PDB file of C-alpha atoms in Angstrom:
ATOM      1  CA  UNK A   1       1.074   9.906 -14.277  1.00  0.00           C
ATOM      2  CA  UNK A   2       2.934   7.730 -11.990  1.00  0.00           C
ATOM      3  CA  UNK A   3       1.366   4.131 -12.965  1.00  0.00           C
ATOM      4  CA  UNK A   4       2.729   1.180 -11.651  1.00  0.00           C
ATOM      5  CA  UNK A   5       2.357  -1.563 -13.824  1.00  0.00           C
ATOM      6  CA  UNK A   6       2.885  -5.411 -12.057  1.00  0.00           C
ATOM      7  CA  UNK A   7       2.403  -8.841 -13.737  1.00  0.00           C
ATOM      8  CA  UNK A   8       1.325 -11.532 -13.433  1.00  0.00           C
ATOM      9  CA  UNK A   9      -1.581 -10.477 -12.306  1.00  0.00           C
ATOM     10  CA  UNK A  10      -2.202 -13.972 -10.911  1.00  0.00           C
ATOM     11  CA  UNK A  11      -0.056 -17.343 -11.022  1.00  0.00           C
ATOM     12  CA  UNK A  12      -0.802 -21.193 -10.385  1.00  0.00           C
ATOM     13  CA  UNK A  13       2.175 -22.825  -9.827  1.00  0.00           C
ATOM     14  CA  UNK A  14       3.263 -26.273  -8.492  1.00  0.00           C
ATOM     15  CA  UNK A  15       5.078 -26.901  -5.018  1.00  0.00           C
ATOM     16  CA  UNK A  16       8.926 -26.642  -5.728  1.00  0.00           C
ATOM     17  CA  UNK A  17       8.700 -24.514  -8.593  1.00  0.00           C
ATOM     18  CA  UNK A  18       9.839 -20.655  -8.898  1.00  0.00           C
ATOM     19  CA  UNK A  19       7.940 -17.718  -9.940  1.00  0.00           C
ATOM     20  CA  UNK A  20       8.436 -14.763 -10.637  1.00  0.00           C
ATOM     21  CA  UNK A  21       6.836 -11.203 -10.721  1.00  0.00           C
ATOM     22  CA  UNK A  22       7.495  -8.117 -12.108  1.00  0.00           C
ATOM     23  CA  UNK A  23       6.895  -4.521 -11.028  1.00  0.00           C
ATOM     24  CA  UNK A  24       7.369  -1.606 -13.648  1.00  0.00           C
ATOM     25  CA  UNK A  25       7.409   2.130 -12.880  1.00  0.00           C
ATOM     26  CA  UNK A  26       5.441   2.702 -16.509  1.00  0.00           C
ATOM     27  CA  UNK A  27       5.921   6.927 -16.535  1.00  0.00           C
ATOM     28  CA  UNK A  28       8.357   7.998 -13.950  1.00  0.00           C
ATOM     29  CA  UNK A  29      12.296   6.381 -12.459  1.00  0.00           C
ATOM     30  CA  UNK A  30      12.051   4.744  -8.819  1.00  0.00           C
ATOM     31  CA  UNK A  31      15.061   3.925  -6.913  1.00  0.00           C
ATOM     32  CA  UNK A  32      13.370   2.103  -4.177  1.00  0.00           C
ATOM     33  CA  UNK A  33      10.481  -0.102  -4.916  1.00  0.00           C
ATOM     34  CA  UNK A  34       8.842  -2.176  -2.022  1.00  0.00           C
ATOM     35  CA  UNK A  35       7.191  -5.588  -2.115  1.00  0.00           C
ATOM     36  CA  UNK A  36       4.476  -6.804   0.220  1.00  0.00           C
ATOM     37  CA  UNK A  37       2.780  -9.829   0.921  1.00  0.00           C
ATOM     38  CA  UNK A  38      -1.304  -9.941   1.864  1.00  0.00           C
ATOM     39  CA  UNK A  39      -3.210 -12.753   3.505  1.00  0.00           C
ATOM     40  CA  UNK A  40      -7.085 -12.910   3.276  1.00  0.00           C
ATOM     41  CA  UNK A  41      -8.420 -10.197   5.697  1.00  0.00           C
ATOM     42  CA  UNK A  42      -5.540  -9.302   6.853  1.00  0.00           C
ATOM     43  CA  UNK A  43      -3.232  -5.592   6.078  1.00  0.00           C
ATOM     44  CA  UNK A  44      -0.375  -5.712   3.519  1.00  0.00           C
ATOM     45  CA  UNK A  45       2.919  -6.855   5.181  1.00  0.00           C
ATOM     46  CA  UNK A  46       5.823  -5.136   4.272  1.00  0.00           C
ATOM     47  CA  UNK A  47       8.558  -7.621   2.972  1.00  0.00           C
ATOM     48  CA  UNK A  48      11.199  -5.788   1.703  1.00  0.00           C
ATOM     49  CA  UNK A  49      12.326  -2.513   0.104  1.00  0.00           C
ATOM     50  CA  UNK A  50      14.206  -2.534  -3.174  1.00  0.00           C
ATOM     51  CA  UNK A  51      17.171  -0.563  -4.202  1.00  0.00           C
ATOM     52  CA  UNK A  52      17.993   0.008  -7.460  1.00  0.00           C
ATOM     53  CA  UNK A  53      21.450  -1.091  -8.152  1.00  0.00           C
ATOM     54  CA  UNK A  54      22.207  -2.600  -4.638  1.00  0.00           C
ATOM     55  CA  UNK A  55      20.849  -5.420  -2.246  1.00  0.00           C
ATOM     56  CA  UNK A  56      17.396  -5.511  -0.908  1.00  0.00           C
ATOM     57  CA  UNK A  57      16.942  -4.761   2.762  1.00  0.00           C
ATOM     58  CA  UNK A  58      14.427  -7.250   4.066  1.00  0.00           C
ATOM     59  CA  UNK A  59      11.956  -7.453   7.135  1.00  0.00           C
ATOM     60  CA  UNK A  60      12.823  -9.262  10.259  1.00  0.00           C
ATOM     61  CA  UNK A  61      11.379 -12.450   9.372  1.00  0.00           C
ATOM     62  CA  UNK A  62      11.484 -12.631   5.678  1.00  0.00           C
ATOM     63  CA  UNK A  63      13.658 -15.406   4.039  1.00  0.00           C
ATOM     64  CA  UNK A  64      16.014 -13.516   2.171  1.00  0.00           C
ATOM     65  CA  UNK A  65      17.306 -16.905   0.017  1.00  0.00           C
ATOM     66  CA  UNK A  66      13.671 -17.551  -0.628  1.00  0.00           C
ATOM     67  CA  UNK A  67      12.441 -14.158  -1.688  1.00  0.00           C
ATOM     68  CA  UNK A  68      14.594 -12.911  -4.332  1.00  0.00           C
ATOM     69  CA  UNK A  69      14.676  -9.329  -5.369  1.00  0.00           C
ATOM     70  CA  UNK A  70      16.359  -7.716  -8.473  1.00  0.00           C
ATOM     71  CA  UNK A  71      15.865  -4.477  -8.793  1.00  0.00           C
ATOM     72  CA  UNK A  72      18.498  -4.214 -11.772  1.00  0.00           C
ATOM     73  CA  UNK A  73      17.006  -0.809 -13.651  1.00  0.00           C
ATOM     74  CA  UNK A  74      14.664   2.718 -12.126  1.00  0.00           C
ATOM     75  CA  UNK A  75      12.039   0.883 -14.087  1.00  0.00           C
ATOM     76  CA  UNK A  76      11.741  -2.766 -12.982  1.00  0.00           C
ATOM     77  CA  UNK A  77      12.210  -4.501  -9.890  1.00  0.00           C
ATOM     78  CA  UNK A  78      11.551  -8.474  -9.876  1.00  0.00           C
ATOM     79  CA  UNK A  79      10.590 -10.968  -6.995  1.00  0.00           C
ATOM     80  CA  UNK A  80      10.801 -14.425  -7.346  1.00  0.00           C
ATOM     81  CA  UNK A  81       9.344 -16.751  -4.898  1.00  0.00           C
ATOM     82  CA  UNK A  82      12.084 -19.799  -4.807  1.00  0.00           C
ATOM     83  CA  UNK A  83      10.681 -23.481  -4.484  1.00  0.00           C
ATOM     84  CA  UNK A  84       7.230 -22.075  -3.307  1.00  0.00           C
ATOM     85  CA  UNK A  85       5.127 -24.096  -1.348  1.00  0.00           C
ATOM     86  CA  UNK A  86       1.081 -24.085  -0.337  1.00  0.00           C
ATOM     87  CA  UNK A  87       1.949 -21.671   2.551  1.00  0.00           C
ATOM     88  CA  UNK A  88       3.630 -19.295  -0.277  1.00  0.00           C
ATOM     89  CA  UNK A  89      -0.068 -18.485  -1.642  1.00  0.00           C
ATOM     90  CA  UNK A  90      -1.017 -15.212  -0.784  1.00  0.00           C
ATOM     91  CA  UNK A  91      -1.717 -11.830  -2.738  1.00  0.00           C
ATOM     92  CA  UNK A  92       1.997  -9.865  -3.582  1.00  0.00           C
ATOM     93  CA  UNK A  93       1.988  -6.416  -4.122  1.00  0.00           C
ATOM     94  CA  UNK A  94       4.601  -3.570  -5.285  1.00  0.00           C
ATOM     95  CA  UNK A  95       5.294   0.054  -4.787  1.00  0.00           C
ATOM     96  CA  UNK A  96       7.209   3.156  -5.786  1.00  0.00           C
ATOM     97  CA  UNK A  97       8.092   6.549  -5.624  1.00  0.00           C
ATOM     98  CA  UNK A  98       8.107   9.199  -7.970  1.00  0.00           C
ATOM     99  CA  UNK A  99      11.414  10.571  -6.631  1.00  0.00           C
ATOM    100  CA  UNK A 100      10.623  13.875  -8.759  1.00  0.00           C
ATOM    101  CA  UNK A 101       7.654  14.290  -6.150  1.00  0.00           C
ATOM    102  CA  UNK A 102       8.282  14.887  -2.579  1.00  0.00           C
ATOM    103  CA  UNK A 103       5.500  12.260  -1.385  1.00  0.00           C
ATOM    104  CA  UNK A 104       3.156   9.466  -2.589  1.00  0.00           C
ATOM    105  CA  UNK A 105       3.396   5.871  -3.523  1.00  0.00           C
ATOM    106  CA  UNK A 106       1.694   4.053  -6.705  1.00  0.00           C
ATOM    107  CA  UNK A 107       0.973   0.583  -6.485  1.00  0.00           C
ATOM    108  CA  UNK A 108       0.955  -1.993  -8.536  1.00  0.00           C
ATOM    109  CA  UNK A 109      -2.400  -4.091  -8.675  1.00  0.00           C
ATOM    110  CA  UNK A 110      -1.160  -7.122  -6.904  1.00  0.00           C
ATOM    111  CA  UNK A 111      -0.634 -10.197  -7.899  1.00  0.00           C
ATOM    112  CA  UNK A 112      -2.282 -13.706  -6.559  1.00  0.00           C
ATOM    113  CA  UNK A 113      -0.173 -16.545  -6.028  1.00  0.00           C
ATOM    114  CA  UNK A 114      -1.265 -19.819  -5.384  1.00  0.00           C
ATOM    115  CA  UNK A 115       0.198 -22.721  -4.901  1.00  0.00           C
ATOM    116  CA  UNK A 116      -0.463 -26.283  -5.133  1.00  0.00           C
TER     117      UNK A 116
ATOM    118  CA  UNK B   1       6.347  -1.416  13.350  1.00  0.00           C
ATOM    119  CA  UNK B   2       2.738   0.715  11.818  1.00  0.00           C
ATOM    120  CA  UNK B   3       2.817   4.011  13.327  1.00  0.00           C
ATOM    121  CA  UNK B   4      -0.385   4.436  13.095  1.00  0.00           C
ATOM    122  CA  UNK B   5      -3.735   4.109  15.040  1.00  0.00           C
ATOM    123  CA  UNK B   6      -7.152   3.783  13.463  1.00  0.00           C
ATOM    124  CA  UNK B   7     -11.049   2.147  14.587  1.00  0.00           C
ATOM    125  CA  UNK B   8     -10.736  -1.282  12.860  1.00  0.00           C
ATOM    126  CA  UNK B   9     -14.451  -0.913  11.049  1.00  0.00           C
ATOM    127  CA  UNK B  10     -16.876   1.918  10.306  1.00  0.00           C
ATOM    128  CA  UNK B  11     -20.089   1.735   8.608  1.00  0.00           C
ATOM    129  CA  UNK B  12     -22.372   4.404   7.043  1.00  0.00           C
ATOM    130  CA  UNK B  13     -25.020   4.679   4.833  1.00  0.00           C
ATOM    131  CA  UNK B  14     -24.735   5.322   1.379  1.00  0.00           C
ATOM    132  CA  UNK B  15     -25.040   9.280   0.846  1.00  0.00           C
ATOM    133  CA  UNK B  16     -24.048  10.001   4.062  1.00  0.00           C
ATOM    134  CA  UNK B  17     -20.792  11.735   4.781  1.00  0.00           C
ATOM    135  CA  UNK B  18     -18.017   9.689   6.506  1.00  0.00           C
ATOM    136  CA  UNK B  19     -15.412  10.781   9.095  1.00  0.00           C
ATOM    137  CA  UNK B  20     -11.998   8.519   8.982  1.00  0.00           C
ATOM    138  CA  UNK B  21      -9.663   9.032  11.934  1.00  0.00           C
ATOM    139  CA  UNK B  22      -6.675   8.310  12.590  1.00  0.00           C
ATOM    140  CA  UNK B  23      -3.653   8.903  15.340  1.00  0.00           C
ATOM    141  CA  UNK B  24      -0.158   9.339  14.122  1.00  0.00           C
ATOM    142  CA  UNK B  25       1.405  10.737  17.462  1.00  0.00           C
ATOM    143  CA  UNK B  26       5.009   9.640  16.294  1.00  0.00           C
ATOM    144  CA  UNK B  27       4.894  11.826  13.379  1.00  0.00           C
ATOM    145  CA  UNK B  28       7.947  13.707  12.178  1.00  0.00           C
ATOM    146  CA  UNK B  29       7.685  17.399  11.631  1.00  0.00           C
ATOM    147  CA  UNK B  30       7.985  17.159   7.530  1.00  0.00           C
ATOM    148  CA  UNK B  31       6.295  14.032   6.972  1.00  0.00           C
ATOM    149  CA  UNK B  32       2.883  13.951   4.948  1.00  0.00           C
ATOM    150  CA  UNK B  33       0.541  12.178   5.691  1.00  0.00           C
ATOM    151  CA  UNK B  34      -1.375   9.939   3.512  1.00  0.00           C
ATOM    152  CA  UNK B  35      -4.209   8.321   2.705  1.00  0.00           C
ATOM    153  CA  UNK B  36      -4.672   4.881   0.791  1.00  0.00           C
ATOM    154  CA  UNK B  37      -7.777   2.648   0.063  1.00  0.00           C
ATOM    155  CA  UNK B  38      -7.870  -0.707  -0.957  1.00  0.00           C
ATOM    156  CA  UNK B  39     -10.713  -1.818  -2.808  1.00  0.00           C
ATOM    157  CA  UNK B  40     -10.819  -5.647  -2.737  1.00  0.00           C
ATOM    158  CA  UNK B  41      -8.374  -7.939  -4.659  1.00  0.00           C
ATOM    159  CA  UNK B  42      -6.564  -4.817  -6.001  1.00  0.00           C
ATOM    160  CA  UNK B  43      -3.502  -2.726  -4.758  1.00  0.00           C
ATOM    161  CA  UNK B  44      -3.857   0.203  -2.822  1.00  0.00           C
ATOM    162  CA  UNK B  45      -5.133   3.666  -4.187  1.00  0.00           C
ATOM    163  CA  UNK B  46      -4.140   7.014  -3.718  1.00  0.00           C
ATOM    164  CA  UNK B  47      -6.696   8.611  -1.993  1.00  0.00           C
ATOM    165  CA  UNK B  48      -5.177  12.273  -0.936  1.00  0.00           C
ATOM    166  CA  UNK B  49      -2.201  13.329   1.234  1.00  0.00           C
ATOM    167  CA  UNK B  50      -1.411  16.676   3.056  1.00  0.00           C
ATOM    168  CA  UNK B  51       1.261  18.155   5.583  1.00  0.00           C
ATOM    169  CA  UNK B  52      -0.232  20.704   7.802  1.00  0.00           C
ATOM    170  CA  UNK B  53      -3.136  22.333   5.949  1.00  0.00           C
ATOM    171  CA  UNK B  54      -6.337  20.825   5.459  1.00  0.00           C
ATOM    172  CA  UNK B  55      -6.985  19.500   1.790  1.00  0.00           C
ATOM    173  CA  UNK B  56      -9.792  18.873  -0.413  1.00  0.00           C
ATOM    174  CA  UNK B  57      -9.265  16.830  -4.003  1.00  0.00           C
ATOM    175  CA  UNK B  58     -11.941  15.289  -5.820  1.00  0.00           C
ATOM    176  CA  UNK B  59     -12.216  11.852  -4.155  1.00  0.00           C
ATOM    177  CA  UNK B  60     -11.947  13.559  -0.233  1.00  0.00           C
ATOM    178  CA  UNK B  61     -10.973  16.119   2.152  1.00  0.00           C
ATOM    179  CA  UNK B  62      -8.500  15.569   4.806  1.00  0.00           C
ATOM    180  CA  UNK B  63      -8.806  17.666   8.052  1.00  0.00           C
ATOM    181  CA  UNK B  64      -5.295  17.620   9.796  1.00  0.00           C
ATOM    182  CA  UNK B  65      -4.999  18.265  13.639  1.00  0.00           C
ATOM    183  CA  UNK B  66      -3.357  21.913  14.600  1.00  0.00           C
ATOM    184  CA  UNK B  67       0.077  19.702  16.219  1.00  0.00           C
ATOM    185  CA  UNK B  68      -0.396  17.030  13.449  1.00  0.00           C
ATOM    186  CA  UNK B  69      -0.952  14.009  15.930  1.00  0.00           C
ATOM    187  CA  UNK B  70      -4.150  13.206  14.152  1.00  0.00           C
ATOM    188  CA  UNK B  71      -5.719  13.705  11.056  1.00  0.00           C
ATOM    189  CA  UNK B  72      -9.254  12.582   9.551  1.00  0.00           C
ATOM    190  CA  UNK B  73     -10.389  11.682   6.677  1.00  0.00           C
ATOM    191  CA  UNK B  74     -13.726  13.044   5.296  1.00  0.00           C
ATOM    192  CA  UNK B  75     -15.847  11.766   2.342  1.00  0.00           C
ATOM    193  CA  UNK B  76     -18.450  13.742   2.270  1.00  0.00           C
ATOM    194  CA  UNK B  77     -21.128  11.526   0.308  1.00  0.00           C
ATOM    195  CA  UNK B  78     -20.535   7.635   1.061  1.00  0.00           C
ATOM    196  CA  UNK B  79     -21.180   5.788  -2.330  1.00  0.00           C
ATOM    197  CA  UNK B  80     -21.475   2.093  -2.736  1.00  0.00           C
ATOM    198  CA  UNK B  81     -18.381   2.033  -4.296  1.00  0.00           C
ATOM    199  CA  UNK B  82     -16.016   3.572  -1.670  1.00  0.00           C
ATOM    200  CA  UNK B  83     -16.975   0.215   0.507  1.00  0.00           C
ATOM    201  CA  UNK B  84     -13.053  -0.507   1.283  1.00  0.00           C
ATOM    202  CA  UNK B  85      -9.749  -0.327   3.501  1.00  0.00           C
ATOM    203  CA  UNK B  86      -8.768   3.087   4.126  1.00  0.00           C
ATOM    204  CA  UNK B  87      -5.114   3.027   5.443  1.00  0.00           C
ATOM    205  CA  UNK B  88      -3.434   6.246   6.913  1.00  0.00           C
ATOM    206  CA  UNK B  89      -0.033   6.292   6.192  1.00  0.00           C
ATOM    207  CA  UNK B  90       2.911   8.957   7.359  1.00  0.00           C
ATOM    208  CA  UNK B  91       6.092   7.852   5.800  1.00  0.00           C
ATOM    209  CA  UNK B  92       9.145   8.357   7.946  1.00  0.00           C
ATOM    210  CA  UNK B  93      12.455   7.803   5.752  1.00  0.00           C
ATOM    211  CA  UNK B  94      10.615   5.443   3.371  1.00  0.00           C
ATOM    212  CA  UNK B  95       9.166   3.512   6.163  1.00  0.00           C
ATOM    213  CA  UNK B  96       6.029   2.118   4.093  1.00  0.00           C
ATOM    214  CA  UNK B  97       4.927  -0.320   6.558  1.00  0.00           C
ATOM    215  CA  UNK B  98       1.010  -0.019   6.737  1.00  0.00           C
ATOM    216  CA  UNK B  99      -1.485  -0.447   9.867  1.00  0.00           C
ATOM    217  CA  UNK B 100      -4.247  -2.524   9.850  1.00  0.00           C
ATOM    218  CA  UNK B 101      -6.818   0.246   8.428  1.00  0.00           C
ATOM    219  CA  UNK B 102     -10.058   0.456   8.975  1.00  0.00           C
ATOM    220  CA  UNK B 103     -12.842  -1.257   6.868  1.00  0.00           C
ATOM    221  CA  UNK B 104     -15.597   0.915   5.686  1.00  0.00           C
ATOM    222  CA  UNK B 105     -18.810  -0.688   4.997  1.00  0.00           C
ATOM    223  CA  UNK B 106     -21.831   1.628   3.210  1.00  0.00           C
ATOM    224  CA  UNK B 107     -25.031   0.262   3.867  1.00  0.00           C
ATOM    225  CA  UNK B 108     -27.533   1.120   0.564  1.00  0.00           C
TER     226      UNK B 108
END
């Protein structure tokens, strides 16, 4: 149980352009998903937590107008990467809770960006 | 900011048994703890989680400290295949913000 589904699972896409990605909660209802951004040899950066049926709350840091999250249903929460540029490429990744279960995440197998 | 504390690399041999600490001083009395791995170009993994009492599943065991400050993970035959990031995590009020892990290499 608990399986976090995210696609794509990679993405080309040219500079300007939008894309997004999805993040499903497959077998269990989240009301807060999170979205993270990785860079080669580096830890995952926390970018924003998702609330089902309100705003995101974003990191210090994190362009809200250029990271936009919809987390419209307990099953799906979308980010789309607005007019993405070469320094946009990086590996995304998603989470959420089982809010039936008092702890653990699932993630979502990430998905690569790049841009060009 | 990560709340946690852990050696940046490790390495062991394969079939040896590994010891993964990690510092979580800031801890709150009712948070778990957890542990993630990343295996490379993939999201993290569940790896095992606990709140006071030690814990063994089927991937690990996980030795908590008596005043929960610290806690280590254990894998208690290395394999090829656990060569990854091993993240400790205690989530405060849904803060999911992760350290920088530490990188476990397993020599053959």
């Amino acid at each position: 149980g608990a399986v976090v589904s995210q696609h794509p699972s990679w993405v080309i896409c040219k500079s300007g352009t939008s894309v997004k990605i999805e993040c499903r909660s497959l077998d269990f209802q989240a009301t807060t998903m999170f979205w993270y951004r990785q860079f080669p040899k580096q830890s995952l950066m926390l970018m924003a937590t998702s609330n089902e049926g309100s705003k995101a709350t974003y990191e210090q840091g994190v362009e809200k107008d250029k990271f936009l999250i919809n987390h419209a249903s307990l099953t799906l929460s979308t980010l789309t990467v607005t007019s993405a540029h070469p320094e946009d490429s990086s590996f995304y990744i998603c989470s959420a809770r089982d809010s039936t279960r008092s702890y653990g995440y699932t993630f979502g197998s990430g998905t690569r960006l790049t841009v060009v | 900011d990560a709340k946690t504390t852990q050696p940046n690399s490790m390495e062991s041999n394969e079939e040896e048994p590994v010891h993964l600490p990690c510092n979580h001083s800031t801890i709150s009395g009712t948070d778990y703890i957890h542990w993630y791995r990343q295996l490379p170009s993939q999201g993290p993994e569940y790896v095992i989680h606990g709140l006071t009492s030690n814990v063994n599943n089927r991937m690990a065991s996980l030795a908590i400290a008596e005043d929960r400050k610290s806690s280590t993970l254990i894998l208690h035959r290395a394999t090829l295949r656990d060569a990854a990031v091993y993240y400790c995590i205690p989530p405060n009020n849904n803060d999911m913000r992760f350290g920088a892990g530490t990188r476990l290499t397993v020599k053959p």
